[in-house]
Amino acid sequence: EDSRGRWYVCLVVDSIKTEKTSAKTSIGIDLGLKDLATCSDGIKLKAPKIYRQYEQKLGIAQRARNKKRVKAIHAKIKNIRQNMLHQFSHKLVNEHAAIFVGNVNAKALAQTKLAKSVLDASWTTLRTMLKYKCENAGAWYEEVNEAYTTQTCSCCGSRCSSPKGRTGLGIREWQCMECGTLHNRDINSALNILALGHERLAVGIPVL
């Protein structure tokens, strides 16, 4: 039974084990609020504002104490998010043999003024989908420490000229003073996450 009182039947069946994916490439993913996910190949998934779109209707239903309507709105928000994330994660898993994602702390940010944006981003849901879909497809999934991935030049490794702290959040592009490379903030972070993932594989995690 779901939140709206609808019943579903779940059937368990035996299935043939999925063969290892034929994909050869790997990808790094930086999770964010402006763009929900930025991939190291430049592909981006725009962060939806689903909760904000339905916030007024939800408030009206809550003030009217219409519990059935409140549940229906929450269910609709969830379904829209799930559909978008399923499509995106399915595409990534089909096209890559290894996926590396930054371990951004969604729970901590959900306690700040960014809470609504974090809820709409659904980072934890996306990571969960990527993990089980990779397992089913025989692809590799790994979460890596994203510390300094935004601030480090993905070309030369320098950290001396990058955006730092909260004030740096508004900086979408920056140029490395060491090697001169012009970076898109999020793509640079995704490239560093990809490099960290490769390092993890190189030091003992079984190679694909």
Coordinates of C-alpha atoms in Angstrom, one line a residue:
E1 CA 0.0 0.0 0.0
D2 CA 1.4 3.4 -0.9
S3 CA 0.9 6.8 0.7
R4 CA -2.3 7.4 -1.2
G5 CA -3.9 4.1 -0.1
R6 CA -3.3 2.3 -3.5
W7 CA -2.4 -1.4 -3.4
Y8 CA 0.2 -3.1 -5.6
V9 CA 1.1 -6.7 -6.2
C10 CA 4.8 -7.7 -6.2
L11 CA 5.9 -10.9 -7.9
V12 CA 9.3 -12.6 -7.3
V13 CA 10.6 -14.5 -10.3
D14 CA 13.9 -16.2 -11.2
S15 CA 16.0 -14.4 -13.8
I16 CA 19.2 -15.2 -15.7
K17 CA 22.2 -13.5 -14.3
T18 CA 23.1 -10.4 -16.3
E19 CA 26.4 -10.6 -18.3
K20 CA 29.1 -8.1 -17.7
T21 CA 28.5 -4.8 -19.5
S22 CA 30.2 -4.4 -22.8
A23 CA 30.9 -0.7 -22.2
K24 CA 34.6 0.3 -22.0
T25 CA 34.5 3.8 -20.6
S26 CA 34.4 5.2 -17.1
I27 CA 32.9 8.5 -15.9
G28 CA 33.1 10.8 -12.8
I29 CA 30.0 12.6 -11.5
D30 CA 29.9 15.8 -9.4
L31 CA 26.6 16.3 -7.6
G32 CA 25.3 19.8 -7.1
L33 CA 22.3 22.1 -6.7
K34 CA 22.4 24.2 -9.9
D35 CA 23.0 21.1 -11.9
L36 CA 21.9 17.9 -10.1
A37 CA 24.8 16.0 -11.8
T38 CA 27.7 17.1 -13.9
C39 CA 29.6 14.3 -15.7
S40 CA 33.3 14.4 -16.6
D41 CA 32.4 14.2 -20.3
G42 CA 30.4 17.5 -19.9
I43 CA 26.9 16.0 -19.8
K44 CA 24.7 17.7 -17.2
L45 CA 21.4 16.9 -15.5
K46 CA 19.7 20.1 -14.5
A47 CA 18.5 20.2 -10.9
P48 CA 14.6 20.2 -11.0
K49 CA 12.6 22.5 -8.8
I50 CA 9.8 20.0 -8.4
Y51 CA 9.2 20.6 -4.7
R52 CA 9.2 24.4 -5.2
Q53 CA 6.7 24.0 -8.2
Y54 CA 4.2 22.2 -5.9
E55 CA 5.0 24.1 -2.7
Q56 CA 2.1 26.5 -3.0
K57 CA -0.4 23.8 -3.7
L58 CA 1.0 21.7 -0.9
G59 CA 0.7 24.7 1.5
I60 CA -3.0 25.2 0.6
A61 CA -3.8 21.5 1.1
Q62 CA -2.0 21.5 4.5
R63 CA -3.8 24.6 5.7
A64 CA -7.1 23.1 4.7
R65 CA -6.0 19.9 6.6
N66 CA -6.8 17.9 3.4
K67 CA -4.7 14.9 4.2
K68 CA -5.7 13.0 1.1
R69 CA -4.6 15.9 -1.1
V70 CA -1.3 16.4 0.8
K71 CA -0.5 12.7 0.3
A72 CA -1.4 12.9 -3.4
I73 CA 0.9 15.9 -4.0
H74 CA 3.8 14.3 -2.1
A75 CA 3.3 11.2 -4.2
K76 CA 3.3 13.2 -7.4
I77 CA 6.5 15.0 -6.5
K78 CA 8.2 11.7 -5.7
N79 CA 7.0 10.0 -8.9
I80 CA 8.4 12.9 -11.1
R81 CA 11.7 12.8 -9.3
Q82 CA 12.0 9.0 -9.6
N83 CA 11.2 9.0 -13.3
M84 CA 13.8 11.6 -14.1
L85 CA 16.5 9.8 -12.0
H86 CA 15.7 6.4 -13.4
Q87 CA 16.1 7.6 -17.0
F88 CA 19.4 9.4 -16.2
S89 CA 20.9 6.5 -14.2
H90 CA 19.8 4.0 -16.8
K91 CA 21.6 5.9 -19.6
L92 CA 24.8 6.2 -17.5
V93 CA 25.0 2.6 -16.6
N94 CA 24.3 1.5 -20.2
E95 CA 27.1 3.6 -21.5
H96 CA 29.9 3.1 -18.9
A97 CA 31.8 0.3 -17.3
A98 CA 32.8 2.2 -14.2
I99 CA 31.0 5.1 -12.5
F100 CA 32.6 7.2 -9.7
V101 CA 30.5 9.7 -7.7
G102 CA 31.4 12.3 -5.1
N103 CA 30.3 11.5 -1.5
V104 CA 28.6 14.8 -0.8
N105 CA 26.8 14.8 2.5
A106 CA 23.2 15.3 1.6
K107 CA 22.0 14.8 5.2
A108 CA 24.1 17.6 6.6
L109 CA 23.1 20.1 3.9
A110 CA 19.4 19.2 4.4
Q111 CA 19.7 20.9 7.8
T112 CA 20.8 24.3 6.3
K113 CA 18.9 27.0 4.3
L114 CA 19.6 24.9 1.2
A115 CA 17.3 22.2 2.5
K116 CA 14.6 22.6 -0.2
S117 CA 17.2 22.5 -3.0
V118 CA 18.8 19.5 -1.5
L119 CA 15.5 17.6 -1.3
D120 CA 14.8 18.4 -5.0
A121 CA 18.3 17.3 -5.9
S122 CA 17.7 13.8 -4.5
W123 CA 21.4 12.9 -4.4
T124 CA 21.0 9.9 -2.2
T125 CA 18.3 8.5 -4.5
L126 CA 20.5 8.9 -7.6
R127 CA 23.4 7.2 -5.9
T128 CA 21.3 4.3 -4.8
M129 CA 19.9 3.9 -8.3
L130 CA 23.4 4.0 -9.8
K131 CA 24.7 1.5 -7.3
Y132 CA 22.1 -1.3 -7.8
K133 CA 21.9 -0.7 -11.6
C134 CA 25.7 -1.1 -11.8
E135 CA 25.6 -4.3 -9.8
N136 CA 22.9 -5.7 -12.1
A137 CA 24.8 -4.7 -15.2
G138 CA 28.2 -5.9 -14.0
A139 CA 29.6 -2.4 -14.0
W140 CA 31.8 -0.9 -11.3
Y141 CA 30.3 1.7 -8.9
E142 CA 32.4 3.7 -6.3
E143 CA 31.8 6.7 -4.1
V144 CA 35.0 8.8 -3.6
N145 CA 36.0 11.5 -1.2
E146 CA 35.1 14.8 -3.0
A147 CA 37.2 17.0 -0.7
Y148 CA 39.1 19.6 -2.8
T149 CA 37.8 18.3 -6.1
T150 CA 36.3 21.7 -6.9
Q151 CA 39.5 23.6 -5.8
T152 CA 42.1 21.4 -7.6
C153 CA 43.1 21.9 -11.2
S154 CA 42.2 18.7 -13.0
C155 CA 45.1 19.3 -15.4
C156 CA 48.1 20.1 -13.3
G157 CA 46.9 19.4 -9.7
S158 CA 47.4 22.9 -8.4
R159 CA 45.2 24.3 -5.7
C160 CA 46.6 27.8 -5.4
S161 CA 44.2 29.7 -7.7
S162 CA 40.9 28.1 -7.3
P163 CA 37.6 29.2 -5.8
K164 CA 37.5 28.6 -2.0
G165 CA 34.9 28.7 0.7
R166 CA 31.3 29.8 0.5
T167 CA 32.1 32.8 -1.6
G168 CA 33.5 30.6 -4.3
L169 CA 30.0 29.0 -4.9
G170 CA 29.1 31.8 -7.2
I171 CA 32.2 31.3 -9.3
R172 CA 31.2 29.0 -12.2
E173 CA 34.5 29.3 -14.2
W174 CA 38.1 30.0 -13.1
Q175 CA 41.5 29.9 -14.7
C176 CA 44.5 28.0 -13.1
M177 CA 47.4 30.4 -12.6
E178 CA 49.9 27.5 -12.8
C179 CA 49.0 26.0 -16.1
G180 CA 46.6 28.5 -17.6
T181 CA 43.7 26.1 -18.1
L182 CA 40.2 27.6 -18.0
H183 CA 37.9 25.4 -16.0
N184 CA 34.1 25.0 -15.7
R185 CA 33.8 24.6 -11.9
D186 CA 31.6 21.4 -12.0
I187 CA 33.2 19.7 -14.9
N188 CA 36.6 20.2 -13.3
S189 CA 35.3 18.6 -10.1
A190 CA 33.9 15.7 -12.0
L191 CA 37.2 15.1 -13.8
N192 CA 39.0 15.1 -10.4
I193 CA 36.4 12.6 -9.1
L194 CA 37.1 10.4 -12.1
A195 CA 40.8 10.5 -11.5
L196 CA 40.3 9.6 -7.8
G197 CA 38.2 6.7 -8.9
H198 CA 40.9 5.4 -11.2
E199 CA 43.4 5.8 -8.3
R200 CA 41.2 3.6 -6.1
L201 CA 41.2 0.9 -8.7
A202 CA 44.9 1.1 -9.2
V203 CA 45.8 0.5 -5.5
G204 CA 44.0 -2.8 -5.1
I205 CA 40.3 -2.7 -6.0
P206 CA 39.8 -5.3 -8.7
V207 CA 40.1 -3.8 -12.2
L208 CA 37.2 -4.3 -14.6

